[in-house]
Amino acid sequence: MSERVFEGLATITETAPRGMIAVRGDLASKQMAKAVGKVPARGTCTGEVAWMSPDEVLVMCPRDKAEARIATLTKALAGTHHMVTDVSDARAVFTISGKGARDVMAKVCPVDFRPAAFGPGQFRRTRIAQVACAFWLDDAGAFHLICFRSVADYVWAVLEDAAQKDAAVGYFAG
C-alpha cells in the first residue's frame, strides 16, 4: 500500500500497515511485563505498547515482524490465562502532524486536547466523528490514530475535511 498524504492545517498521512497484536491477561503479572516489555500505565502508550483496558495491551511492531512477535508473546505467556491475537489486518493507521495537529484532532474527537490535558505518551480510546478509534501523541507532537480498516476511507475524509486551510480555528496553532 502506498501512503496517502494531505497537506493542510496539519499533515495527514495514512501510513503503511503496521503489526498490531492484542494481548489480554493479567497486566500486573511478572510474566506479562517480561512478555511485552514495560506494561504502560493506564491511558498511556510507549510507542510500541499501548494500554487498552485493565486486562489488555496493544503491541505494535513492523508488519513483517508480527508473526515472530506473536510466537514470542505466546511462549512467554505459556501457563497463564492469556490471549494473543493478530489484529494487524483489521486496522488502519493515520498520522496527524504539524502546527495544526491539535486543532484538527479537536474538531473531530471529543477529547480535551490542551497540552496540559493531553501530552506526549498519552493514549485515548474514543471516536472520530462517528466511528471508534484510538490515538496517542508522540514526543515530536504528532498524533497516531488507529481505526478499523473498514472505515479508513471515511476517517481519511473526516481528517482531510478538518485539515482544510480555510477551516482554521487557530485555538492551539495560534
N, CA, C and O of each residue as an XYZ file, in Angstrom:
696
protein
N       0.841     -1.183      0.000
C       0.000      0.000      0.000
C       0.880      1.237      0.000
O       1.819      1.330      0.790
N       0.590      2.175     -0.865
C       1.323      3.432     -0.844
C       0.642      4.366      0.147
O      -0.569      4.287      0.354
N       1.412      5.235      0.748
C       0.878      6.157      1.733
C       0.095      7.276      1.056
O       0.488      7.776      0.002
N      -1.024      7.665      1.680
C      -1.773      8.851      1.259
C      -1.277      9.987      2.141
O      -1.030      9.805      3.334
N      -1.134     11.167      1.534
C      -0.696     12.344      2.285
C      -1.553     13.528      1.883
O      -1.830     13.729      0.700
N      -1.979     14.321      2.876
C      -2.697     15.564      2.633
C      -2.003     16.659      3.432
O      -1.743     16.502      4.625
N      -1.707     17.771      2.763
C      -1.084     18.929      3.422
C      -2.127     20.019      3.567
O      -2.694     20.487      2.580
N      -2.373     20.418      4.797
C      -3.327     21.481      5.080
C      -2.934     22.153      6.385
O      -1.768     22.490      6.587
N      -3.908     22.348      7.276
C      -3.588     22.893      8.602
C      -2.589     21.995      9.316
O      -1.773     22.458     10.113
N      -2.667     20.725      9.020
C      -1.738     19.719      9.522
C      -1.455     18.772      8.368
O      -2.150     18.789      7.352
N      -0.447     17.960      8.528
C      -0.154     16.934      7.530
C      -0.844     15.652      7.971
O      -0.614     15.162      9.077
N      -1.682     15.118      7.109
C      -2.393     13.878      7.373
C      -1.747     12.808      6.508
O      -1.626     12.978      5.295
N      -1.333     11.713      7.119
C      -0.701     10.620      6.394
C      -1.357      9.310      6.789
O      -1.467      9.005      7.977
N      -1.792      8.538      5.813
C      -2.203      7.164      6.095
C      -0.952      6.325      5.919
O      -0.416      6.219      4.816
N      -0.494      5.738      6.992
C       0.780      5.030      6.955
C       0.619      3.597      6.469
O      -0.486      3.056      6.424
N       1.733      3.004      6.111
C       1.741      1.613      5.676
C       1.260      0.719      6.817
O       1.398      1.084      7.984
N       0.703     -0.437      6.499
C       0.221     -1.340      7.547
C       1.292     -1.627      8.604
O       2.480     -1.741      8.303
N       0.839     -1.738      9.821
C       1.711     -1.962     10.971
C       1.271     -3.263     11.643
O       0.089     -3.605     11.622
N       2.202     -3.971     12.226
C       1.857     -5.147     13.013
C       1.196     -4.703     14.301
O       1.735     -3.858     15.016
N       0.030     -5.265     14.609
C      -0.691     -4.944     15.843
C      -1.207     -6.232     16.462
O      -1.895     -7.026     15.820
N      -0.858     -6.414     17.717
C      -1.208     -7.648     18.416
C      -1.939     -7.301     19.704
O      -1.393     -6.622     20.573
N      -3.178     -7.772     19.822
C      -3.949     -7.591     21.051
C      -3.503     -8.671     22.031
O      -3.513     -9.859     21.710
N      -3.115     -8.244     23.225
C      -2.670     -9.177     24.259
C      -3.515     -8.942     25.502
O      -3.545     -7.840     26.051
N      -4.202     -9.993     25.937
C      -5.023     -9.914     27.151
C      -4.454    -10.850     28.206
O      -3.929    -11.923     27.910
N      -4.580    -10.401     29.445
C      -4.117    -11.204     30.570
C      -3.951    -10.315     31.786
O      -4.448     -9.189     31.818
N      -3.260    -10.819     32.771
C      -3.011    -10.069     33.999
C      -1.871     -9.091     33.748
O      -0.704     -9.481     33.729
N      -2.211     -7.817     33.554
C      -1.187     -6.819     33.228
C      -0.217     -6.569     34.381
O       0.875     -6.039     34.171
N      -0.605     -6.943     35.581
C       0.269     -6.735     36.742
C       1.241     -7.891     36.960
O       2.103     -7.815     37.835
N       1.111     -8.955     36.178
C       1.971    -10.124     36.394
C       3.385     -9.903     35.861
O       3.604     -9.135     34.924
N       4.316    -10.581     36.471
C       5.712    -10.514     36.030
C       5.861    -11.109     34.638
O       6.669    -10.632     33.841
N       5.077    -12.160     34.336
C       5.161    -12.779     33.010
C       4.710    -11.805     31.923
O       5.302    -11.748     30.845
N       3.660    -11.041     32.214
C       3.182    -10.070     31.219
C       4.244     -9.002     30.991
O       4.533     -8.642     29.850
N       4.820     -8.499     32.067
C       5.864     -7.475     31.939
C       7.046     -8.018     31.140
O       7.623     -7.310     30.315
N       7.398     -9.261     31.388
C       8.508     -9.876     30.654
C       8.143    -10.076     29.180
O       8.983     -9.899     28.297
N       6.890    -10.445     28.925
C       6.447    -10.724     27.552
C       6.381     -9.470     26.696
O       6.863     -9.475     25.563
N       5.798     -8.399     27.211
C       5.576     -7.211     26.386
C       6.608     -6.115     26.616
O       6.575     -5.082     25.946
N       7.510     -6.326     27.543
C       8.423     -5.256     27.927
C       7.744     -4.513     29.052
O       7.071     -5.138     29.872
N       7.889     -3.240     29.123
C       7.239     -2.468     30.175
C       5.745     -2.312     29.847
O       5.386     -1.801     28.787
N       4.883     -2.758     30.770
C       3.446     -2.574     30.592
C       3.145     -1.103     30.871
O       3.457     -0.603     31.952
N       2.546     -0.409     29.913
C       2.281      1.013     30.118
C       1.191      1.249     31.170
O       0.327      0.399     31.390
N       1.249      2.393     31.797
C       0.225      2.776     32.764
C      -1.081      3.050     32.038
O      -1.098      3.252     30.824
N      -2.160      3.055     32.779
C      -3.486      3.328     32.211
C      -3.462      4.635     31.406
O      -2.974      5.660     31.883
N      -3.993      4.582     30.188
C      -4.095      5.773     29.355
C      -2.794      6.245     28.747
O      -2.672      7.413     28.377
N      -1.805      5.345     28.636
C      -0.532      5.752     28.043
C      -0.089      4.764     26.957
O      -0.635      3.671     26.811
N       0.907      5.195     26.217
C       1.476      4.396     25.143
C       2.980      4.642     25.110
O       3.431      5.783     25.203
N       3.744      3.580     24.979
C       5.197      3.722     24.887
C       5.647      3.927     23.449
O       6.827      4.165     23.194
N       4.713      3.835     22.507
C       5.047      3.875     21.083
C       5.043      2.476     20.500
O       4.766      2.291     19.315
N       5.355      1.479     21.341
C       5.320      0.077     20.914
C       4.223     -0.701     21.624
O       3.714     -1.689     21.094
N       3.857     -0.256     22.828
C       2.819     -0.931     23.602
C       1.854      0.126     24.137
O       2.266      1.104     24.760
N       0.554     -0.092     23.879
C      -0.477      0.844     24.332
C      -1.413      0.151     25.310
O      -1.794     -1.002     25.111
N      -1.782      0.871     26.373
C      -2.755      0.363     27.331
C      -4.130      0.478     26.698
O      -4.534      1.565     26.285
N      -4.854     -0.633     26.616
C      -6.184     -0.632     26.005
C      -7.301     -0.743     27.044
O      -8.350     -0.116     26.894
N      -7.085     -1.529     28.084
C      -8.082     -1.729     29.132
C      -7.358     -2.374     30.315
O      -6.173     -2.688     30.205
N      -8.046     -2.580     31.451
C      -7.366     -3.157     32.618
C      -6.729     -4.527     32.386
O      -5.870     -4.950     33.160
N      -7.148     -5.225     31.318
C      -6.542     -6.535     31.048
C      -6.030     -6.675     29.616
O      -5.841     -7.792     29.134
N      -5.803     -5.551     28.931
C      -5.378     -5.634     27.529
C      -4.382     -4.551     27.158
O      -4.517     -3.392     27.551
N      -3.380     -4.956     26.392
C      -2.452     -4.015     25.766
C      -2.436     -4.308     24.266
O      -2.781     -5.405     23.828
N      -2.031     -3.313     23.498
C      -1.849     -3.467     22.062
C      -0.356     -3.353     21.795
O       0.251     -2.314     22.053
N       0.226     -4.418     21.280
C       1.651     -4.440     20.968
C       1.804     -4.135     19.484
O       1.186     -4.790     18.644
N       2.630     -3.137     19.163
C       2.830     -2.725     17.774
C       4.270     -2.996     17.351
O       5.203     -2.859     18.143
N       4.429     -3.379     16.099
C       5.749     -3.706     15.565
C       5.687     -3.568     14.038
O       4.603     -3.392     13.482
N       6.823     -3.644     13.364
C       6.761     -3.657     11.901
C       5.897     -4.829     11.440
O       5.920     -5.897     12.051
N       5.141     -4.633     10.369
C       4.194     -5.657      9.901
C       4.870     -6.995      9.646
O       4.307     -8.043      9.963
N       6.060     -6.973      9.081
C       6.742     -8.231      8.761
C       7.321     -8.937      9.991
O       7.839    -10.047      9.871
N       7.243     -8.323     11.146
C       7.749     -8.930     12.392
C       6.616     -9.447     13.266
O       6.877    -10.045     14.310
N       5.349     -9.232     12.865
C       4.208     -9.577     13.715
C       4.136    -11.073     14.028
O       3.910    -11.448     15.178
N       4.320    -11.913     13.040
C       4.215    -13.355     13.260
C       5.242    -13.840     14.290
O       4.915    -14.627     15.178
N       6.464    -13.372     14.165
C       7.505    -13.762     15.129
C       7.204    -13.200     16.516
O       7.450    -13.859     17.526
N       6.674    -11.988     16.560
C       6.347    -11.365     17.857
C       5.212    -12.129     18.541
O       5.226    -12.290     19.761
N       4.242    -12.596     17.776
C       3.140    -13.393     18.314
C       3.680    -14.680     18.923
O       3.270    -15.072     20.016
N       4.594    -15.336     18.225
C       5.188    -16.581     18.740
C       5.935    -16.317     20.045
O       5.839    -17.105     20.986
N       6.672    -15.222     20.105
C       7.427    -14.871     21.315
C       6.474    -14.571     22.470
O       6.697    -15.031     23.590
N       5.420    -13.807     22.209
C       4.441    -13.477     23.250
C       3.738    -14.729     23.765
O       3.577    -14.907     24.972
N       3.324    -15.591     22.846
C       2.618    -16.821     23.220
C       3.505    -17.707     24.094
O       3.044    -18.264     25.090
N       4.755    -17.833     23.723
C       5.700    -18.640     24.509
C       5.924    -18.018     25.887
O       5.937    -18.729     26.892
N       6.098    -16.708     25.939
C       6.366    -16.025     27.205
C       5.179    -16.094     28.160
O       5.367    -16.060     29.377
N       3.969    -16.190     27.633
C       2.772    -16.213     28.474
C       2.227    -17.626     28.704
O       1.174    -17.789     29.320
N       2.933    -18.641     28.214
C       2.507    -20.028     28.394
C       2.282    -20.322     29.880
O       3.064    -19.905     30.734
N       1.213    -21.037     30.164
C       0.904    -21.401     31.541
C       0.092    -20.357     32.286
O      -0.273    -20.563     33.443
N      -0.200    -19.216     31.620
C      -1.033    -18.180     32.237
C      -2.329    -18.057     31.438
O      -2.409    -18.490     30.288
N      -3.326    -17.467     32.060
C      -4.569    -17.182     31.356
C      -4.296    -15.957     30.473
O      -4.076    -14.859     30.984
N      -4.311    -16.143     29.171
C      -3.981    -15.041     28.265
C      -4.625    -15.246     26.893
O      -5.154    -16.315     26.586
N      -4.565    -14.200     26.087
C      -4.993    -14.242     24.698
C      -3.999    -13.394     23.905
O      -3.671    -12.279     24.312
N      -3.528    -13.906     22.800
C      -2.651    -13.169     21.891
C      -3.271    -13.280     20.500
O      -3.378    -14.375     19.947
N      -3.682    -12.127     19.931
C      -4.400    -12.133     18.657
C      -3.812    -11.100     17.701
O      -3.616     -9.941     18.065
N      -3.535    -11.535     16.485
C      -3.049    -10.624     15.445
C      -4.234     -9.833     14.896
O      -5.136    -10.400     14.279
N      -4.225     -8.526     15.124
C      -5.304     -7.660     14.621
C      -4.782     -6.702     13.538
O      -5.453     -5.730     13.192
N      -3.614     -6.975     13.017
C      -2.958     -6.095     12.043
C      -3.821     -5.802     10.830
O      -3.956     -4.645     10.431
N      -4.403     -6.826     10.241
C      -5.171     -6.645      9.013
C      -6.485     -5.911      9.232
O      -7.101     -5.440      8.276
N      -6.912     -5.811     10.471
C      -8.186     -5.166     10.775
C      -8.049     -3.670     11.040
O      -9.056     -2.989     11.229
N      -6.831     -3.149     11.057
C      -6.612     -1.771     11.466
C      -5.922     -0.944     10.381
O      -5.137     -1.450      9.579
N      -6.246      0.344     10.393
C      -5.562      1.335      9.554
C      -4.948      2.353     10.508
O      -5.467      2.576     11.602
N      -3.840      2.970     10.093
C      -3.123      3.914     10.949
C      -2.911      5.222     10.197
O      -2.506      5.229      9.035
N      -3.192      6.325     10.880
C      -3.003      7.665     10.334
C      -2.090      8.446     11.269
O      -2.096      8.231     12.481
N      -1.305      9.354     10.697
C      -0.506     10.278     11.484
C      -0.984     11.686     11.167
O      -1.159     12.050     10.004
N      -1.194     12.470     12.217
C      -1.618     13.860     12.079
C      -0.514     14.687     12.716
O      -0.320     14.628     13.930
N       0.207     15.452     11.918
C       1.383     16.157     12.428
C       1.406     17.600     11.941
O       0.658     17.985     11.042
N       2.263     18.371     12.546
C       2.424     19.757     12.146
C       1.756     20.717     13.111
O       1.138     20.313     14.096
N       1.894     21.989     12.805
C       1.431     23.071     13.679
C      -0.052     22.956     14.043
O      -0.424     23.249     15.179
N      -0.889     22.543     13.122
C      -2.325     22.490     13.361
C      -2.861     21.145     13.800
O      -4.075     20.941     13.788
N      -1.992     20.212     14.192
C      -2.439     18.857     14.535
C      -3.463     18.844     15.670
O      -4.473     18.146     15.577
N      -3.222     19.597     16.725
C      -4.177     19.625     17.847
C      -5.526     20.201     17.408
O      -6.574     19.692     17.807
N      -5.509     21.254     16.593
C      -6.757     21.842     16.104
C      -7.551     20.828     15.275
O      -8.763     20.697     15.439
N      -6.866     20.122     14.394
C      -7.542     19.130     13.556
C      -8.160     18.049     14.436
O      -9.325     17.696     14.254
N      -7.397     17.525     15.381
C      -7.917     16.473     16.257
C      -9.080     16.976     17.110
O     -10.053     16.252     17.325
N      -8.982     18.209     17.593
C     -10.046     18.762     18.441
C     -11.353     18.928     17.681
O     -12.427     18.880     18.281
N     -11.278     19.120     16.384
C     -12.501     19.270     15.584
C     -13.258     17.957     15.437
O     -14.473     17.964     15.243
N     -12.554     16.829     15.528
C     -13.182     15.554     15.166
C     -13.290     14.540     16.302
O     -13.962     13.520     16.147
N     -12.651     14.793     17.429
C     -12.688     13.855     18.552
C     -13.131     14.573     19.833
O     -12.674     15.686     20.094
N     -14.004     13.965     20.631
C     -14.484     14.594     21.865
C     -13.488     14.428     23.023
O     -13.748     13.712     23.990
N     -12.354     15.105     22.896
C     -11.261     14.979     23.867
C     -10.713     16.370     24.152
O     -10.706     17.226     23.267
N     -10.261     16.602     25.362
C      -9.592     17.856     25.730
C      -8.151     17.772     25.229
O      -7.340     17.031     25.785
N      -7.838     18.521     24.196
C      -6.514     18.471     23.578
C      -5.562     19.557     24.055
O      -4.485     19.725     23.482
N      -5.937     20.297     25.091
C      -4.986     21.279     25.622
C      -3.721     20.546     26.038
O      -3.809     19.450     26.592
N      -2.540     21.118     25.789
C      -1.286     20.446     26.146
C      -1.231     20.000     27.609
O      -0.628     18.972     27.914
N      -1.844     20.751     28.505
C      -1.844     20.364     29.925
C      -2.734     19.150     30.182
O      -2.561     18.459     31.186
N      -3.688     18.882     29.280
C      -4.624     17.776     29.462
C      -4.252     16.536     28.652
O      -4.597     15.419     29.037
N      -3.553     16.724     27.538
C      -3.182     15.593     26.684
C      -1.779     15.823     26.152
O      -1.571     16.641     25.255
N      -0.823     15.101     26.706
C       0.571     15.302     26.338
C       1.199     14.072     25.701
O       0.536     13.051     25.523
N       2.469     14.172     25.359
C       3.179     13.046     24.752
C       3.098     11.790     25.618
O       3.224     11.842     26.841
N       2.884     10.669     24.947
C       2.798      9.385     25.629
C       1.398      9.032     26.096
O       1.157      7.898     26.510
N       0.468      9.980     26.039
C      -0.891      9.671     26.449
C      -1.628      8.965     25.320
O      -1.359      9.188     24.140
N      -2.561      8.109     25.712
C      -3.287      7.255     24.791
C      -4.766      7.342     25.115
O      -5.143      7.359     26.287
N      -5.606      7.397     24.099
C      -7.045      7.520     24.324
C      -7.811      6.640     23.360
O      -7.507      6.602     22.168
N      -8.805      5.933     23.872
C      -9.780      5.219     23.044
C     -11.042      6.062     23.068
O     -11.555      6.388     24.139
N     -11.544      6.414     21.898
C     -12.719      7.282     21.805
C     -13.349      7.087     20.436
O     -13.446      5.962     19.945
N     -13.771      8.167     19.828
C     -14.310      8.107     18.475
C     -13.794      9.299     17.681
O     -13.432     10.337     18.235
N     -13.775      9.116     16.379
C     -13.502     10.215     15.457
C     -14.770     10.336     14.627
O     -15.156      9.405     13.919
N     -15.407     11.484     14.721
C     -16.734     11.668     14.123
C     -17.636     10.556     14.657
O     -17.973     10.565     15.842
N     -18.029      9.619     13.832
C     -18.994      8.595     14.266
C     -18.412      7.192     14.416
O     -19.171      6.235     14.573
N     -17.093      7.041     14.373
C     -16.519      5.690     14.434
C     -15.472      5.573     15.544
O     -14.864      6.559     15.961
N     -15.284      4.348     16.004
C     -14.321      4.068     17.062
C     -12.896      4.302     16.564
O     -12.565      4.033     15.409
N     -12.070      4.808     17.469
C     -10.655      4.995     17.159
C      -9.857      4.988     18.458
O     -10.420      5.003     19.553
N      -8.566      4.966     18.316
C      -7.643      5.141     19.426
C      -6.483      5.957     18.886
O      -6.168      5.888     17.698
N      -5.847      6.732     19.759
C      -4.699      7.528     19.293
C      -3.788      7.847     20.462
O      -4.171      7.762     21.629
N      -2.562      8.219     20.104
C      -1.598      8.685     21.081
C      -0.790      9.806     20.473
O      -0.773      9.999     19.258
N      -0.121     10.542     21.341
C       0.721     11.670     20.928
C       2.163     11.290     21.184
O       2.512     10.866     22.285
N       3.015     11.442     20.158
C       4.429     11.114     20.349
C       5.208     12.331     20.851
O       4.656     13.425     20.969
N       6.470     12.135     21.140
C       7.310     13.212     21.686
C       7.506     14.374     20.719
O       7.800     15.490     21.148
N       7.347     14.127     19.424
C       7.514     15.186     18.418
C       6.223     15.980     18.197
O       6.212     16.934     17.418
N       5.137     15.595     18.876
C       3.875     16.322     18.734
C       2.964     15.797     17.648
O       2.005     16.473     17.274
N       3.234     14.611     17.130
C       2.382     14.007     16.112
C       1.420     13.024     16.765
O       1.785     12.280     17.675
N       0.182     13.038     16.277
C      -0.818     12.082     16.731
C      -0.795     10.875     15.809
O      -0.657     11.010     14.593
N      -0.931      9.697     16.396
C      -1.021      8.446     15.640
C      -2.393      7.866     15.950
O      -2.688      7.548     17.103
N      -3.232      7.728     14.932
C      -4.613      7.326     15.103
C      -4.839      5.966     14.462
O      -4.418      5.725     13.330
N      -5.510      5.076     15.196
C      -5.835      3.740     14.718
C      -7.348      3.630     14.614
O      -8.073      4.060     15.511
N      -7.822      3.050     13.509
C      -9.251      2.778     13.357
C      -9.404      1.454     12.619
O      -8.426      0.882     12.137
N     -10.631      0.978     12.536
C     -10.875     -0.230     11.763
C     -10.624      0.070     10.290
O     -11.004      1.129      9.790
N      -9.990     -0.857      9.607
C      -9.673     -0.689      8.187
C     -10.940     -0.485      7.351
O     -10.908      0.199      6.327
N     -12.048     -1.075      7.786
C     -13.304     -0.961      7.026
C     -13.832      0.470      6.967
O     -14.636      0.794      6.094
N     -13.388      1.334      7.888
C     -13.840      2.730      7.878
C     -12.697      3.698      7.557
O     -12.834      4.902      7.774
N     -11.591      3.195      7.052
C     -10.409      4.029      6.791
C     -10.697      5.152      5.794
O     -10.220      6.271      5.984
N     -11.453      4.885      4.753
C     -11.751      5.945      3.777
C     -12.600      7.040      4.409
O     -12.402      8.221      4.124
N     -13.543      6.657      5.262
C     -14.362      7.641      5.978
C     -13.484      8.479      6.912
O     -13.604      9.704      6.939
N     -12.618      7.836      7.665
C     -11.725      8.554      8.588
C     -10.806      9.488      7.804
O     -10.569     10.622      8.220
N     -10.294      9.019      6.682
C      -9.453      9.874      5.834
C     -10.228     11.134      5.431
O      -9.705     12.244      5.531
N     -11.463     10.963      4.981
C     -12.274     12.104      4.539
C     -12.552     13.062      5.703
O     -12.523     14.278      5.513
N     -12.817     12.542      6.884
C     -13.066     13.379      8.062
C     -11.812     14.180      8.406
O     -11.894     15.384      8.651
N     -10.658     13.525      8.426
C      -9.397     14.213      8.746
C      -9.051     15.254      7.681
O      -8.662     16.377      8.003
N      -9.194     14.874      6.418
C      -8.892     15.803      5.327
C      -9.797     17.035      5.400
O      -9.332     18.159      5.208
N     -11.067     16.832      5.672
C     -12.005     17.957      5.793
C     -11.611     18.864      6.964
O     -11.627     20.089      6.839
N     -11.260     18.262      8.091
C     -10.883     19.051      9.274
C      -9.575     19.811      9.069
O      -9.330     20.817      9.735
N      -8.744     19.339      8.157
C      -7.432     19.957      7.930
C      -7.416     20.959      6.775
O      -6.350     21.457      6.414
N      -8.563     21.261      6.195
C      -8.613     22.244      5.105
C      -8.107     23.595      5.611
O      -8.470     24.025      6.706
N      -7.282     24.254      4.827
C      -6.693     25.531      5.242
C      -7.740     26.610      5.504
O      -7.536     27.474      6.357
N      -8.841     26.572      4.790
C      -9.874     27.589      5.007
C     -10.780     27.246      6.201
O     -11.749     27.958      6.464
N     -10.469     26.162      6.920
C     -11.261     25.747      8.068
C     -10.506     25.939      9.378
O     -10.810     25.286     10.377
N      -9.519     26.838      9.374
C      -8.696     27.065     10.564
C      -9.530     27.608     11.720
O     -10.383     28.476     11.539
N      -9.266     27.082     12.898
C      -9.874     27.578     14.115
C      -8.822     28.382     14.870
O      -9.114     29.445     15.418
N      -7.613     27.871     14.892
C      -6.498     28.587     15.491
C      -6.449     28.579     17.003
O      -5.721     29.371     17.601
N      -7.201     27.708     17.625
C      -7.213     27.662     19.082
C      -5.859     27.226     19.628
O      -5.337     27.853     20.550
N      -5.284     26.169     19.075
C      -3.989     25.681     19.532
C      -2.839     26.233     18.701
O      -1.767     26.526     19.230
N      -3.067     26.373     17.397
C      -1.992     26.751     16.486
C      -1.667     28.244     16.537
O      -0.605     28.662     16.075
N      -2.558     29.036     17.085
C      -2.318     30.481     17.211
C      -2.540     31.276     15.970
O      -2.364     32.494     15.977
